[in-house]
PDB file of C-alpha atoms in Angstrom:
ATOM      1  CA  UNK A 720      97.300 124.140  93.777  1.00  0.00           C
ATOM      2  CA  UNK A 721      97.907 122.548  97.234  1.00  0.00           C
ATOM      3  CA  UNK A 722      94.527 120.503  96.925  1.00  0.00           C
ATOM      4  CA  UNK A 723      95.434 119.249  93.554  1.00  0.00           C
ATOM      5  CA  UNK A 724      98.783 118.324  94.746  1.00  0.00           C
ATOM      6  CA  UNK A 725      97.468 116.502  97.710  1.00  0.00           C
ATOM      7  CA  UNK A 726      95.125 114.448  95.614  1.00  0.00           C
ATOM      8  CA  UNK A 727      97.864 113.548  93.301  1.00  0.00           C
ATOM      9  CA  UNK A 728     100.280 112.305  96.033  1.00  0.00           C
ATOM     10  CA  UNK A 729      97.619 110.450  97.927  1.00  0.00           C
ATOM     11  CA  UNK A 730      96.465 108.847  94.639  1.00  0.00           C
ATOM     12  CA  UNK A 731      99.952 107.797  94.096  1.00  0.00           C
ATOM     13  CA  UNK A 732     100.867 106.535  97.256  1.00  0.00           C
ATOM     14  CA  UNK A 733      97.555 105.157  98.853  1.00  0.00           C
ATOM     15  CA  UNK A 734      97.463 101.230  98.981  1.00  0.00           C
ATOM     16  CA  UNK A 735      86.227  93.433 101.188  1.00  0.00           C
ATOM     17  CA  UNK A 736      80.869  91.799 103.773  1.00  0.00           C
ATOM     18  CA  UNK A 737      82.378  89.006 106.366  1.00  0.00           C
ATOM     19  CA  UNK A 738      83.855  88.871 109.695  1.00  0.00           C
ATOM     20  CA  UNK A 739      87.574  88.398 109.579  1.00  0.00           C
ATOM     21  CA  UNK A 740      88.742  84.650 109.060  1.00  0.00           C
ATOM     22  CA  UNK A 741      90.888  82.830 111.077  1.00  0.00           C
ATOM     23  CA  UNK A 742      94.760  83.219 110.100  1.00  0.00           C
ATOM     24  CA  UNK A 743      95.742  80.148 112.459  1.00  0.00           C
ATOM     25  CA  UNK A 744      94.513  78.037 115.370  1.00  0.00           C
ATOM     26  CA  UNK A 745      95.239  79.191 118.829  1.00  0.00           C
ATOM     27  CA  UNK A 746      98.529  80.030 120.017  1.00  0.00           C
ATOM     28  CA  UNK A 747     100.137  76.859 121.842  1.00  0.00           C
ATOM     29  CA  UNK A 748     100.054  77.353 125.650  1.00  0.00           C
ATOM     30  CA  UNK A 749     103.287  79.042 126.983  1.00  0.00           C
ATOM     31  CA  UNK A 750     104.898  79.705 130.225  1.00  0.00           C
ATOM     32  CA  UNK A 751     104.532  82.794 131.881  1.00  0.00           C
ATOM     33  CA  UNK A 752     108.302  83.526 131.304  1.00  0.00           C
ATOM     34  CA  UNK A 753     107.696  82.581 127.602  1.00  0.00           C
ATOM     35  CA  UNK A 754     104.542  84.982 127.547  1.00  0.00           C
ATOM     36  CA  UNK A 755     106.418  87.944 128.838  1.00  0.00           C
ATOM     37  CA  UNK A 756     109.498  87.378 126.622  1.00  0.00           C
ATOM     38  CA  UNK A 757     107.241  86.943 123.431  1.00  0.00           C
ATOM     39  CA  UNK A 758     105.156  90.266 124.498  1.00  0.00           C
ATOM     40  CA  UNK A 759     108.528  92.238 124.835  1.00  0.00           C
ATOM     41  CA  UNK A 760     109.680  90.900 121.378  1.00  0.00           C
ATOM     42  CA  UNK A 761     106.486  91.814 119.864  1.00  0.00           C
ATOM     43  CA  UNK A 762     106.601  95.182 121.224  1.00  0.00           C
ATOM     44  CA  UNK A 763     110.184  95.748 119.904  1.00  0.00           C
ATOM     45  CA  UNK A 764     109.098  95.100 116.430  1.00  0.00           C
ATOM     46  CA  UNK A 765     106.289  97.053 116.427  1.00  0.00           C
ATOM     47  CA  UNK A 766     108.213 100.194 117.934  1.00  0.00           C
ATOM     48  CA  UNK A 767     110.974  99.498 115.553  1.00  0.00           C
ATOM     49  CA  UNK A 768     108.695 100.820 112.671  1.00  0.00           C
ATOM     50  CA  UNK A 769     108.989 104.211 114.368  1.00  0.00           C
ATOM     51  CA  UNK A 770     112.020 106.449 112.324  1.00  0.00           C
ATOM     52  CA  UNK A 771     112.531 108.519 109.145  1.00  0.00           C
ATOM     53  CA  UNK A 772     112.340 106.585 105.946  1.00  0.00           C
ATOM     54  CA  UNK A 773     112.772 106.439 102.487  1.00  0.00           C
ATOM     55  CA  UNK A 774     109.579 104.472 101.202  1.00  0.00           C
ATOM     56  CA  UNK A 775     108.937 102.715  97.977  1.00  0.00           C
ATOM     57  CA  UNK A 776     105.442 101.539  97.067  1.00  0.00           C
ATOM     58  CA  UNK A 777     105.341  98.841  94.485  1.00  0.00           C
ATOM     59  CA  UNK A 778     101.853  97.618  93.226  1.00  0.00           C
ATOM     60  CA  UNK A 779     101.389  94.842  90.868  1.00  0.00           C
ATOM     61  CA  UNK A 780      98.328  92.920  89.540  1.00  0.00           C
ATOM     62  CA  UNK A 781      99.638  89.704  88.954  1.00  0.00           C
ATOM     63  CA  UNK A 782      96.993  86.976  88.221  1.00  0.00           C
ATOM     64  CA  UNK A 783      93.420  87.586  86.646  1.00  0.00           C
ATOM     65  CA  UNK A 784      90.730  85.642  88.089  1.00  0.00           C
ATOM     66  CA  UNK A 785      88.546  86.575  84.865  1.00  0.00           C
ATOM     67  CA  UNK A 786      88.941  85.807  81.352  1.00  0.00           C
ATOM     68  CA  UNK A 787      87.496  89.261  80.519  1.00  0.00           C
ATOM     69  CA  UNK A 788      89.878  91.237  83.111  1.00  0.00           C
ATOM     70  CA  UNK A 789      93.297  92.389  81.876  1.00  0.00           C
ATOM     71  CA  UNK A 790      95.490  93.377  84.747  1.00  0.00           C
ATOM     72  CA  UNK A 791      96.676  97.029  84.656  1.00  0.00           C
ATOM     73  CA  UNK A 792     100.316  98.242  84.464  1.00  0.00           C
ATOM     74  CA  UNK A 793     102.316  97.970  87.652  1.00  0.00           C
ATOM     75  CA  UNK A 794     102.805 101.094  89.678  1.00  0.00           C
ATOM     76  CA  UNK A 795     106.125 102.065  91.281  1.00  0.00           C
ATOM     77  CA  UNK A 796     106.036 105.140  93.399  1.00  0.00           C
ATOM     78  CA  UNK A 797     107.740 106.502  96.557  1.00  0.00           C
ATOM     79  CA  UNK A 798     108.586 109.321  98.854  1.00  0.00           C
ATOM     80  CA  UNK A 799     109.766 109.850 102.562  1.00  0.00           C
ATOM     81  CA  UNK A 800     107.884 109.512 105.524  1.00  0.00           C
ATOM     82  CA  UNK A 801     108.250 110.216 109.224  1.00  0.00           C
ATOM     83  CA  UNK A 802     106.770 107.637 111.617  1.00  0.00           C
ATOM     84  CA  UNK A 803     106.446 108.440 115.126  1.00  0.00           C
ATOM     85  CA  UNK A 804     104.970 106.629 118.283  1.00  0.00           C
ATOM     86  CA  UNK A 805     102.148 108.919 119.482  1.00  0.00           C
ATOM     87  CA  UNK A 806     100.627 106.582 122.046  1.00  0.00           C
ATOM     88  CA  UNK A 807     102.241 103.663 124.110  1.00  0.00           C
ATOM     89  CA  UNK A 808     100.687 102.315 126.952  1.00  0.00           C
ATOM     90  CA  UNK A 809     102.133  98.687 126.779  1.00  0.00           C
ATOM     91  CA  UNK A 810      99.586  96.692 125.109  1.00  0.00           C
ATOM     92  CA  UNK A 811      98.433  99.588 123.179  1.00  0.00           C
ATOM     93  CA  UNK A 812     100.769 101.378 120.615  1.00  0.00           C
ATOM     94  CA  UNK A 813      99.791 103.922 118.035  1.00  0.00           C
ATOM     95  CA  UNK A 814     102.071 104.780 115.117  1.00  0.00           C
ATOM     96  CA  UNK A 815     101.374 108.046 113.092  1.00  0.00           C
ATOM     97  CA  UNK A 816     102.821 108.368 109.639  1.00  0.00           C
ATOM     98  CA  UNK A 817     103.768 111.876 108.098  1.00  0.00           C
ATOM     99  CA  UNK A 818     104.532 112.103 104.450  1.00  0.00           C
ATOM    100  CA  UNK A 819     107.044 114.928 103.353  1.00  0.00           C
ATOM    101  CA  UNK A 820     107.230 116.175  99.867  1.00  0.00           C
ATOM    102  CA  UNK A 821     107.932 118.879  97.686  1.00  0.00           C
ATOM    103  CA  UNK A 822     105.381 120.834  95.793  1.00  0.00           C
ATOM    104  CA  UNK A 823     105.998 122.415  92.260  1.00  0.00           C
ATOM    105  CA  UNK A 824     107.731 125.179  93.704  1.00  0.00           C
ATOM    106  CA  UNK A 825     110.216 122.899  95.490  1.00  0.00           C
ATOM    107  CA  UNK A 826     108.668 124.091  98.845  1.00  0.00           C
ATOM    108  CA  UNK A 827     108.490 121.178 101.426  1.00  0.00           C
ATOM    109  CA  UNK A 828     104.908 120.017 102.422  1.00  0.00           C
ATOM    110  CA  UNK A 829     103.973 117.742 105.358  1.00  0.00           C
ATOM    111  CA  UNK A 830     100.844 115.578 104.805  1.00  0.00           C
ATOM    112  CA  UNK A 831      99.457 113.538 107.527  1.00  0.00           C
ATOM    113  CA  UNK A 832      99.327 110.311 106.214  1.00  0.00           C
ATOM    114  CA  UNK A 833      98.029 106.756 107.360  1.00  0.00           C
ATOM    115  CA  UNK A 834      98.026 105.438 111.224  1.00  0.00           C
ATOM    116  CA  UNK A 835      98.233 102.208 112.534  1.00  0.00           C
ATOM    117  CA  UNK A 836      96.990 101.036 116.136  1.00  0.00           C
ATOM    118  CA  UNK A 837      98.314  97.850 117.702  1.00  0.00           C
ATOM    119  CA  UNK A 838      96.515  96.136 120.428  1.00  0.00           C
ATOM    120  CA  UNK A 839      97.459  93.061 122.458  1.00  0.00           C
ATOM    121  CA  UNK A 840      95.018  90.384 123.067  1.00  0.00           C
ATOM    122  CA  UNK A 841      91.976  92.578 121.961  1.00  0.00           C
ATOM    123  CA  UNK A 842      88.414  91.535 122.484  1.00  0.00           C
ATOM    124  CA  UNK A 843      87.471  92.942 119.256  1.00  0.00           C
ATOM    125  CA  UNK A 844      88.659  94.696 115.999  1.00  0.00           C
ATOM    126  CA  UNK A 845      87.103  97.389 113.879  1.00  0.00           C
ATOM    127  CA  UNK A 846      86.592  95.709 110.423  1.00  0.00           C
ATOM    128  CA  UNK A 847      85.136  97.083 106.989  1.00  0.00           C
ATOM    129  CA  UNK A 848      81.705  95.713 106.256  1.00  0.00           C
ATOM    130  CA  UNK A 849      81.431  97.260 103.004  1.00  0.00           C
ATOM    131  CA  UNK A 850      79.657 100.350 101.279  1.00  0.00           C
ATOM    132  CA  UNK A 851      80.793 102.765 103.842  1.00  0.00           C
ATOM    133  CA  UNK A 852      80.164 100.693 106.932  1.00  0.00           C
ATOM    134  CA  UNK A 853      82.646  99.510 109.761  1.00  0.00           C
ATOM    135  CA  UNK A 854      81.589  97.259 112.513  1.00  0.00           C
ATOM    136  CA  UNK A 855      83.406  96.017 115.691  1.00  0.00           C
ATOM    137  CA  UNK A 856      83.730  92.384 115.330  1.00  0.00           C
ATOM    138  CA  UNK A 857      84.267  90.069 118.245  1.00  0.00           C
ATOM    139  CA  UNK A 858      87.584  87.970 118.438  1.00  0.00           C
ATOM    140  CA  UNK A 859      87.079  84.470 119.923  1.00  0.00           C
ATOM    141  CA  UNK A 860      88.644  84.293 123.308  1.00  0.00           C
ATOM    142  CA  UNK A 861      90.515  81.144 122.409  1.00  0.00           C
ATOM    143  CA  UNK A 862      92.146  83.202 119.566  1.00  0.00           C
ATOM    144  CA  UNK A 863      93.213  86.292 121.485  1.00  0.00           C
ATOM    145  CA  UNK A 864      96.047  84.785 123.654  1.00  0.00           C
ATOM    146  CA  UNK A 865      99.312  86.065 122.397  1.00  0.00           C
ATOM    147  CA  UNK A 866      98.077  87.913 119.170  1.00  0.00           C
ATOM    148  CA  UNK A 867      97.954  91.623 118.379  1.00  0.00           C
ATOM    149  CA  UNK A 868      95.328  93.399 116.173  1.00  0.00           C
ATOM    150  CA  UNK A 869      96.347  96.010 113.862  1.00  0.00           C
ATOM    151  CA  UNK A 870      93.788  98.959 112.818  1.00  0.00           C
ATOM    152  CA  UNK A 871      94.537 101.167 110.188  1.00  0.00           C
ATOM    153  CA  UNK A 872      93.040 104.638 109.711  1.00  0.00           C
ATOM    154  CA  UNK A 873      92.816 107.090 106.826  1.00  0.00           C
ATOM    155  CA  UNK A 874      94.488 110.570 106.621  1.00  0.00           C
ATOM    156  CA  UNK A 875      91.813 112.280 108.550  1.00  0.00           C
ATOM    157  CA  UNK A 876      91.558 109.439 111.116  1.00  0.00           C
ATOM    158  CA  UNK A 877      88.348 107.761 109.860  1.00  0.00           C
ATOM    159  CA  UNK A 878      88.575 103.983 109.453  1.00  0.00           C
ATOM    160  CA  UNK A 879      90.312 102.077 106.836  1.00  0.00           C
ATOM    161  CA  UNK A 880      90.507  98.309 107.952  1.00  0.00           C
ATOM    162  CA  UNK A 881      91.634  96.027 110.813  1.00  0.00           C
ATOM    163  CA  UNK A 882      92.857  92.606 111.377  1.00  0.00           C
ATOM    164  CA  UNK A 883      94.506  90.411 113.788  1.00  0.00           C
ATOM    165  CA  UNK A 884      97.345  87.920 113.858  1.00  0.00           C
ATOM    166  CA  UNK A 885     100.652  86.707 115.690  1.00  0.00           C
ATOM    167  CA  UNK A 886     104.133  88.049 115.326  1.00  0.00           C
ATOM    168  CA  UNK A 887     106.338  85.080 114.649  1.00  0.00           C
ATOM    169  CA  UNK A 888     110.045  83.773 113.751  1.00  0.00           C
ATOM    170  CA  UNK A 889     109.851  81.447 110.594  1.00  0.00           C
ATOM    171  CA  UNK A 890     113.104  80.678 108.645  1.00  0.00           C
ATOM    172  CA  UNK A 891     114.718  83.347 110.426  1.00  0.00           C
ATOM    173  CA  UNK A 892     112.486  86.239 109.375  1.00  0.00           C
ATOM    174  CA  UNK A 893     110.517  88.139 112.310  1.00  0.00           C
ATOM    175  CA  UNK A 894     106.713  88.764 110.623  1.00  0.00           C
ATOM    176  CA  UNK A 895     103.263  89.599 111.799  1.00  0.00           C
ATOM    177  CA  UNK A 896     100.447  88.214 109.440  1.00  0.00           C
ATOM    178  CA  UNK A 897      96.954  89.286 109.390  1.00  0.00           C
ATOM    179  CA  UNK A 898      93.632  87.372 109.425  1.00  0.00           C
ATOM    180  CA  UNK A 899      91.852  87.857 106.141  1.00  0.00           C
ATOM    181  CA  UNK A 900      90.397  91.322 106.144  1.00  0.00           C
ATOM    182  CA  UNK A 901      88.007  93.382 103.970  1.00  0.00           C
ATOM    183  CA  UNK A 902      89.127  96.679 102.732  1.00  0.00           C
ATOM    184  CA  UNK A 903      87.719  99.613 100.742  1.00  0.00           C
ATOM    185  CA  UNK A 904      89.268 100.447  97.729  1.00  0.00           C
ATOM    186  CA  UNK A 905      92.156 102.672  97.840  1.00  0.00           C
ATOM    187  CA  UNK A 906      92.412 105.883  95.864  1.00  0.00           C
ATOM    188  CA  UNK A 907      94.556 104.782  93.248  1.00  0.00           C
ATOM    189  CA  UNK A 908      91.791 102.250  92.273  1.00  0.00           C
ATOM    190  CA  UNK A 909      88.667 104.249  93.449  1.00  0.00           C
ATOM    191  CA  UNK A 910      89.082 107.056  91.138  1.00  0.00           C
ATOM    192  CA  UNK A 911      88.862 104.715  88.085  1.00  0.00           C
ATOM    193  CA  UNK A 912      85.538 103.239  89.102  1.00  0.00           C
ATOM    194  CA  UNK A 913      86.337  99.624  88.333  1.00  0.00           C
ATOM    195  CA  UNK A 914      84.134  96.795  88.371  1.00  0.00           C
ATOM    196  CA  UNK A 915      85.478  95.788  91.702  1.00  0.00           C
ATOM    197  CA  UNK A 916      84.608  97.492  94.748  1.00  0.00           C
ATOM    198  CA  UNK A 917      86.600  96.027  97.869  1.00  0.00           C
ATOM    199  CA  UNK A 918      89.800  94.027  98.713  1.00  0.00           C
ATOM    200  CA  UNK A 919      90.155  90.769 100.435  1.00  0.00           C
ATOM    201  CA  UNK A 920      93.519  90.739 101.933  1.00  0.00           C
ATOM    202  CA  UNK A 921      96.340  89.484 104.083  1.00  0.00           C
ATOM    203  CA  UNK A 922      98.569  92.035 105.579  1.00  0.00           C
ATOM    204  CA  UNK A 923     102.173  91.185 106.690  1.00  0.00           C
ATOM    205  CA  UNK A 924     104.930  93.200 108.539  1.00  0.00           C
ATOM    206  CA  UNK A 925     108.525  92.217 108.906  1.00  0.00           C
ATOM    207  CA  UNK A 926     111.607  94.210 110.106  1.00  0.00           C
ATOM    208  CA  UNK A 927     114.579  94.290 107.881  1.00  0.00           C
ATOM    209  CA  UNK A 928     118.396  95.147 108.320  1.00  0.00           C
ATOM    210  CA  UNK A 929     117.547  98.831 106.896  1.00  0.00           C
ATOM    211  CA  UNK A 930     114.215  99.323 108.161  1.00  0.00           C
ATOM    212  CA  UNK A 931     110.820  97.212 107.500  1.00  0.00           C
ATOM    213  CA  UNK A 932     108.386  96.023 104.760  1.00  0.00           C
ATOM    214  CA  UNK A 933     104.578  96.125 104.587  1.00  0.00           C
ATOM    215  CA  UNK A 934     103.426  93.605 102.268  1.00  0.00           C
ATOM    216  CA  UNK A 935      99.745  93.270 101.132  1.00  0.00           C
ATOM    217  CA  UNK A 936      98.140  90.346  99.234  1.00  0.00           C
ATOM    218  CA  UNK A 937      95.052  91.907  97.757  1.00  0.00           C
ATOM    219  CA  UNK A 938      92.262  90.012  96.018  1.00  0.00           C
ATOM    220  CA  UNK A 939      90.091  92.513  94.159  1.00  0.00           C
ATOM    221  CA  UNK A 940      86.514  91.523  94.517  1.00  0.00           C
ATOM    222  CA  UNK A 941      83.160  92.875  93.316  1.00  0.00           C
ATOM    223  CA  UNK A 942      79.750  92.236  92.197  1.00  0.00           C
ATOM    224  CA  UNK A 943      79.247  89.522  89.560  1.00  0.00           C
ATOM    225  CA  UNK A 944      78.708  91.102  86.257  1.00  0.00           C
ATOM    226  CA  UNK A 945      76.657  88.460  85.194  1.00  0.00           C
ATOM    227  CA  UNK A 946      74.085  89.472  87.913  1.00  0.00           C
ATOM    228  CA  UNK A 947      74.122  86.435  90.028  1.00  0.00           C
ATOM    229  CA  UNK A 948      74.325  88.703  93.188  1.00  0.00           C
ATOM    230  CA  UNK A 949      77.317  87.003  94.368  1.00  0.00           C
ATOM    231  CA  UNK A 950      80.918  88.703  95.047  1.00  0.00           C
ATOM    232  CA  UNK A 951      83.566  87.401  92.772  1.00  0.00           C
ATOM    233  CA  UNK A 952      87.091  87.747  92.522  1.00  0.00           C
ATOM    234  CA  UNK A 953      88.629  89.972  89.708  1.00  0.00           C
ATOM    235  CA  UNK A 954      92.425  90.108  89.869  1.00  0.00           C
ATOM    236  CA  UNK A 955      95.159  89.196  92.383  1.00  0.00           C
ATOM    237  CA  UNK A 956      97.481  92.333  93.369  1.00  0.00           C
ATOM    238  CA  UNK A 957     100.887  92.140  95.435  1.00  0.00           C
ATOM    239  CA  UNK A 958     101.646  95.246  97.158  1.00  0.00           C
ATOM    240  CA  UNK A 959     105.196  95.774  98.620  1.00  0.00           C
ATOM    241  CA  UNK A 960     105.890  98.977 100.535  1.00  0.00           C
ATOM    242  CA  UNK A 961     109.728  99.154 101.527  1.00  0.00           C
ATOM    243  CA  UNK A 962     110.748 101.580 104.395  1.00  0.00           C
ATOM    244  CA  UNK A 963     114.481 102.184 104.268  1.00  0.00           C
ATOM    245  CA  UNK A 964     115.946 104.364 107.078  1.00  0.00           C
ATOM    246  CA  UNK A 965     116.964 107.676 105.528  1.00  0.00           C
ATOM    247  CA  UNK A 966     117.242 111.156 107.556  1.00  0.00           C
ATOM    248  CA  UNK A 967     118.498 113.031 104.279  1.00  0.00           C
ATOM    249  CA  UNK A 968     115.234 114.912 104.009  1.00  0.00           C
ATOM    250  CA  UNK A 969     113.468 117.712 105.866  1.00  0.00           C
ATOM    251  CA  UNK A 970     112.500 115.735 109.042  1.00  0.00           C
ATOM    252  CA  UNK A 971     112.315 119.062 110.975  1.00  0.00           C
ATOM    253  CA  UNK A 972     109.193 119.921 108.888  1.00  0.00           C
ATOM    254  CA  UNK A 973     107.191 116.986 109.818  1.00  0.00           C
ATOM    255  CA  UNK A 974     108.115 117.523 113.612  1.00  0.00           C
ATOM    256  CA  UNK A 975     106.915 121.250 113.216  1.00  0.00           C
ATOM    257  CA  UNK A 976     103.550 119.949 111.782  1.00  0.00           C
ATOM    258  CA  UNK A 977     102.979 117.409 114.426  1.00  0.00           C
ATOM    259  CA  UNK A 978     104.129 119.672 117.209  1.00  0.00           C
ATOM    260  CA  UNK A 979     101.329 122.416 115.942  1.00  0.00           C
ATOM    261  CA  UNK A 980      98.589 120.009 115.254  1.00  0.00           C
ATOM    262  CA  UNK A 981      99.080 117.067 117.684  1.00  0.00           C
ATOM    263  CA  UNK A 982      96.424 118.150 120.242  1.00  0.00           C
ATOM    264  CA  UNK A 983      93.700 118.702 117.446  1.00  0.00           C
ATOM    265  CA  UNK A 984      94.388 115.175 115.981  1.00  0.00           C
ATOM    266  CA  UNK A 985      94.283 113.780 119.363  1.00  0.00           C
ATOM    267  CA  UNK A 986      90.671 115.251 119.801  1.00  0.00           C
ATOM    268  CA  UNK A 987      89.678 113.957 116.225  1.00  0.00           C
ATOM    269  CA  UNK A 988      90.720 110.499 117.423  1.00  0.00           C
ATOM    270  CA  UNK A 989      88.819 110.654 120.483  1.00  0.00           C
ATOM    271  CA  UNK A 990      85.930 111.952 118.513  1.00  0.00           C
ATOM    272  CA  UNK A 991      85.906 109.010 116.083  1.00  0.00           C
ATOM    273  CA  UNK A 992      86.486 106.653 118.995  1.00  0.00           C
ATOM    274  CA  UNK A 993      83.434 107.872 120.982  1.00  0.00           C
ATOM    275  CA  UNK A 994      81.234 107.470 117.617  1.00  0.00           C
ATOM    276  CA  UNK A 995      82.707 104.018 117.160  1.00  0.00           C
ATOM    277  CA  UNK A 996      81.891 102.898 120.832  1.00  0.00           C
ATOM    278  CA  UNK A 997      78.597 104.335 120.674  1.00  0.00           C
ATOM    279  CA  UNK A 998      77.272 102.706 117.417  1.00  0.00           C
ATOM    280  CA  UNK A 999      79.510  99.601 118.095  1.00  0.00           C
ATOM    281  CA  UNK A1000      81.154 100.691 114.462  1.00  0.00           C
ATOM    282  CA  UNK A1001      80.864 103.693 112.048  1.00  0.00           C
ATOM    283  CA  UNK A1002      79.056 104.499 108.893  1.00  0.00           C
ATOM    284  CA  UNK A1003      80.784 107.189 106.832  1.00  0.00           C
ATOM    285  CA  UNK A1004      80.505 107.803 102.955  1.00  0.00           C
ATOM    286  CA  UNK A1005      83.553 106.868 101.024  1.00  0.00           C
ATOM    287  CA  UNK A1006      84.769 109.466  98.677  1.00  0.00           C
ATOM    288  CA  UNK A1007      87.144 108.176  95.827  1.00  0.00           C
ATOM    289  CA  UNK A1008      89.412 111.426  95.851  1.00  0.00           C
ATOM    290  CA  UNK A1009      89.851 111.981  99.566  1.00  0.00           C
ATOM    291  CA  UNK A1010      88.911 108.427 101.141  1.00  0.00           C
ATOM    292  CA  UNK A1011      85.865 109.808 103.243  1.00  0.00           C
ATOM    293  CA  UNK A1012      83.283 112.454 103.437  1.00  0.00           C
ATOM    294  CA  UNK A1013      84.760 114.445 105.851  1.00  0.00           C
ATOM    295  CA  UNK A1014      88.623 114.167 105.088  1.00  0.00           C
ATOM    296  CA  UNK A1015      88.850 117.373 103.340  1.00  0.00           C
ATOM    297  CA  UNK A1016      87.336 119.532 105.976  1.00  0.00           C
ATOM    298  CA  UNK A1017      89.365 118.057 108.828  1.00  0.00           C
ATOM    299  CA  UNK A1018      92.595 117.948 107.076  1.00  0.00           C
ATOM    300  CA  UNK A1019      91.962 121.681 106.045  1.00  0.00           C
ATOM    301  CA  UNK A1020      91.229 122.503 109.600  1.00  0.00           C
ATOM    302  CA  UNK A1021      94.581 120.895 110.725  1.00  0.00           C
ATOM    303  CA  UNK A1022      96.390 123.249 108.072  1.00  0.00           C
ATOM    304  CA  UNK A1023      94.670 126.250 109.422  1.00  0.00           C
ATOM    305  CA  UNK A1024      95.779 125.294 112.931  1.00  0.00           C
ATOM    306  CA  UNK A1025      99.271 124.884 111.835  1.00  0.00           C
ATOM    307  CA  UNK A1026      99.061 128.370 110.102  1.00  0.00           C
ATOM    308  CA  UNK A1027      97.774 130.127 113.069  1.00  0.00           C
ATOM    309  CA  UNK A1028      94.430 131.046 111.243  1.00  0.00           C
ATOM    310  CA  UNK A1029      92.417 129.183 113.844  1.00  0.00           C
ATOM    311  CA  UNK A1030      92.645 128.369 117.491  1.00  0.00           C
ATOM    312  CA  UNK A1031      93.037 124.651 118.494  1.00  0.00           C
ATOM    313  CA  UNK A1032      89.928 124.777 120.436  1.00  0.00           C
ATOM    314  CA  UNK A1033      87.906 126.309 117.762  1.00  0.00           C
ATOM    315  CA  UNK A1034      89.272 123.709 115.358  1.00  0.00           C
ATOM    316  CA  UNK A1035      88.489 120.903 117.539  1.00  0.00           C
ATOM    317  CA  UNK A1036      84.866 121.982 117.822  1.00  0.00           C
ATOM    318  CA  UNK A1037      84.446 122.335 114.208  1.00  0.00           C
ATOM    319  CA  UNK A1038      86.056 118.887 113.648  1.00  0.00           C
ATOM    320  CA  UNK A1039      83.606 117.407 116.062  1.00  0.00           C
ATOM    321  CA  UNK A1040      80.600 119.112 114.084  1.00  0.00           C
ATOM    322  CA  UNK A1041      81.995 117.591 110.931  1.00  0.00           C
ATOM    323  CA  UNK A1042      82.369 114.042 112.389  1.00  0.00           C
ATOM    324  CA  UNK A1043      78.969 114.144 114.003  1.00  0.00           C
ATOM    325  CA  UNK A1044      77.569 115.306 110.513  1.00  0.00           C
ATOM    326  CA  UNK A1045      79.126 112.637 108.418  1.00  0.00           C
ATOM    327  CA  UNK A1046      79.331 109.685 110.874  1.00  0.00           C
ATOM    328  CA  UNK A1047      76.542 107.349 111.894  1.00  0.00           C
TER     329      UNK A1047
END
């Protein structure tokens, strides 16, 4: 029952081959004082995403780019998430999302959800290259100054997508906008086996008076049905995830889960990082229902650690073996 519930939840909640395109030109030269002030403001905006939230996921296919494609009905779903800062070295910040839900018996369940890594003035970013492949792409030196990369990871800490951009204040609104990024299909689309097989997207984050929003502008693309060999657009999708501060749910369950499994997940992150550094990227098969080939086993090991069925050290050894098996 738990696996079925997990699959159902991730299908409902989950949100394209080219290097990331330029979002803007180089940041205008600034004084050392202005740089320091901008860096502090950027960090504050990123760190402000941590907290306890009621989340709404609003997904709408808005514009068909083909006469033979009909947009699917919009999907509105939601839940509760705990977002915690699990690493912060100054120019490197990691936010872990934990989903808190109730199963059919009204028991609280905690599911490790997505993770976002932020890096200041990065030399490269891990980007999706299509068909289960991610590559470290260099960011031109002139485009790094004053900018942050955001890398998003799946529930099992395998990669999902990465992009880079600048925090700015426009019209009184603080926002970060990514470069154009390629992404694999989210579970909600992958399980339908559509004609398209990737997204070309721009990602935006903005703080709000009650929390923050994550807006995704997704162009759903795939091989030309006419057989030209080209990648063509099918439909445009708008995704708006709204995070509103709300502590009226079982936050303690998420804290308990993370306390029991954080050392295991730190080792899993390290194993993925080592693989990516060794190969300047990674290849791992995409699985519609779970995201990646090793996800079910890696998530299951965490559950066993939390339940006391296996030691953290044994789980880490098993996880490293799984990653070595599925990643190349």
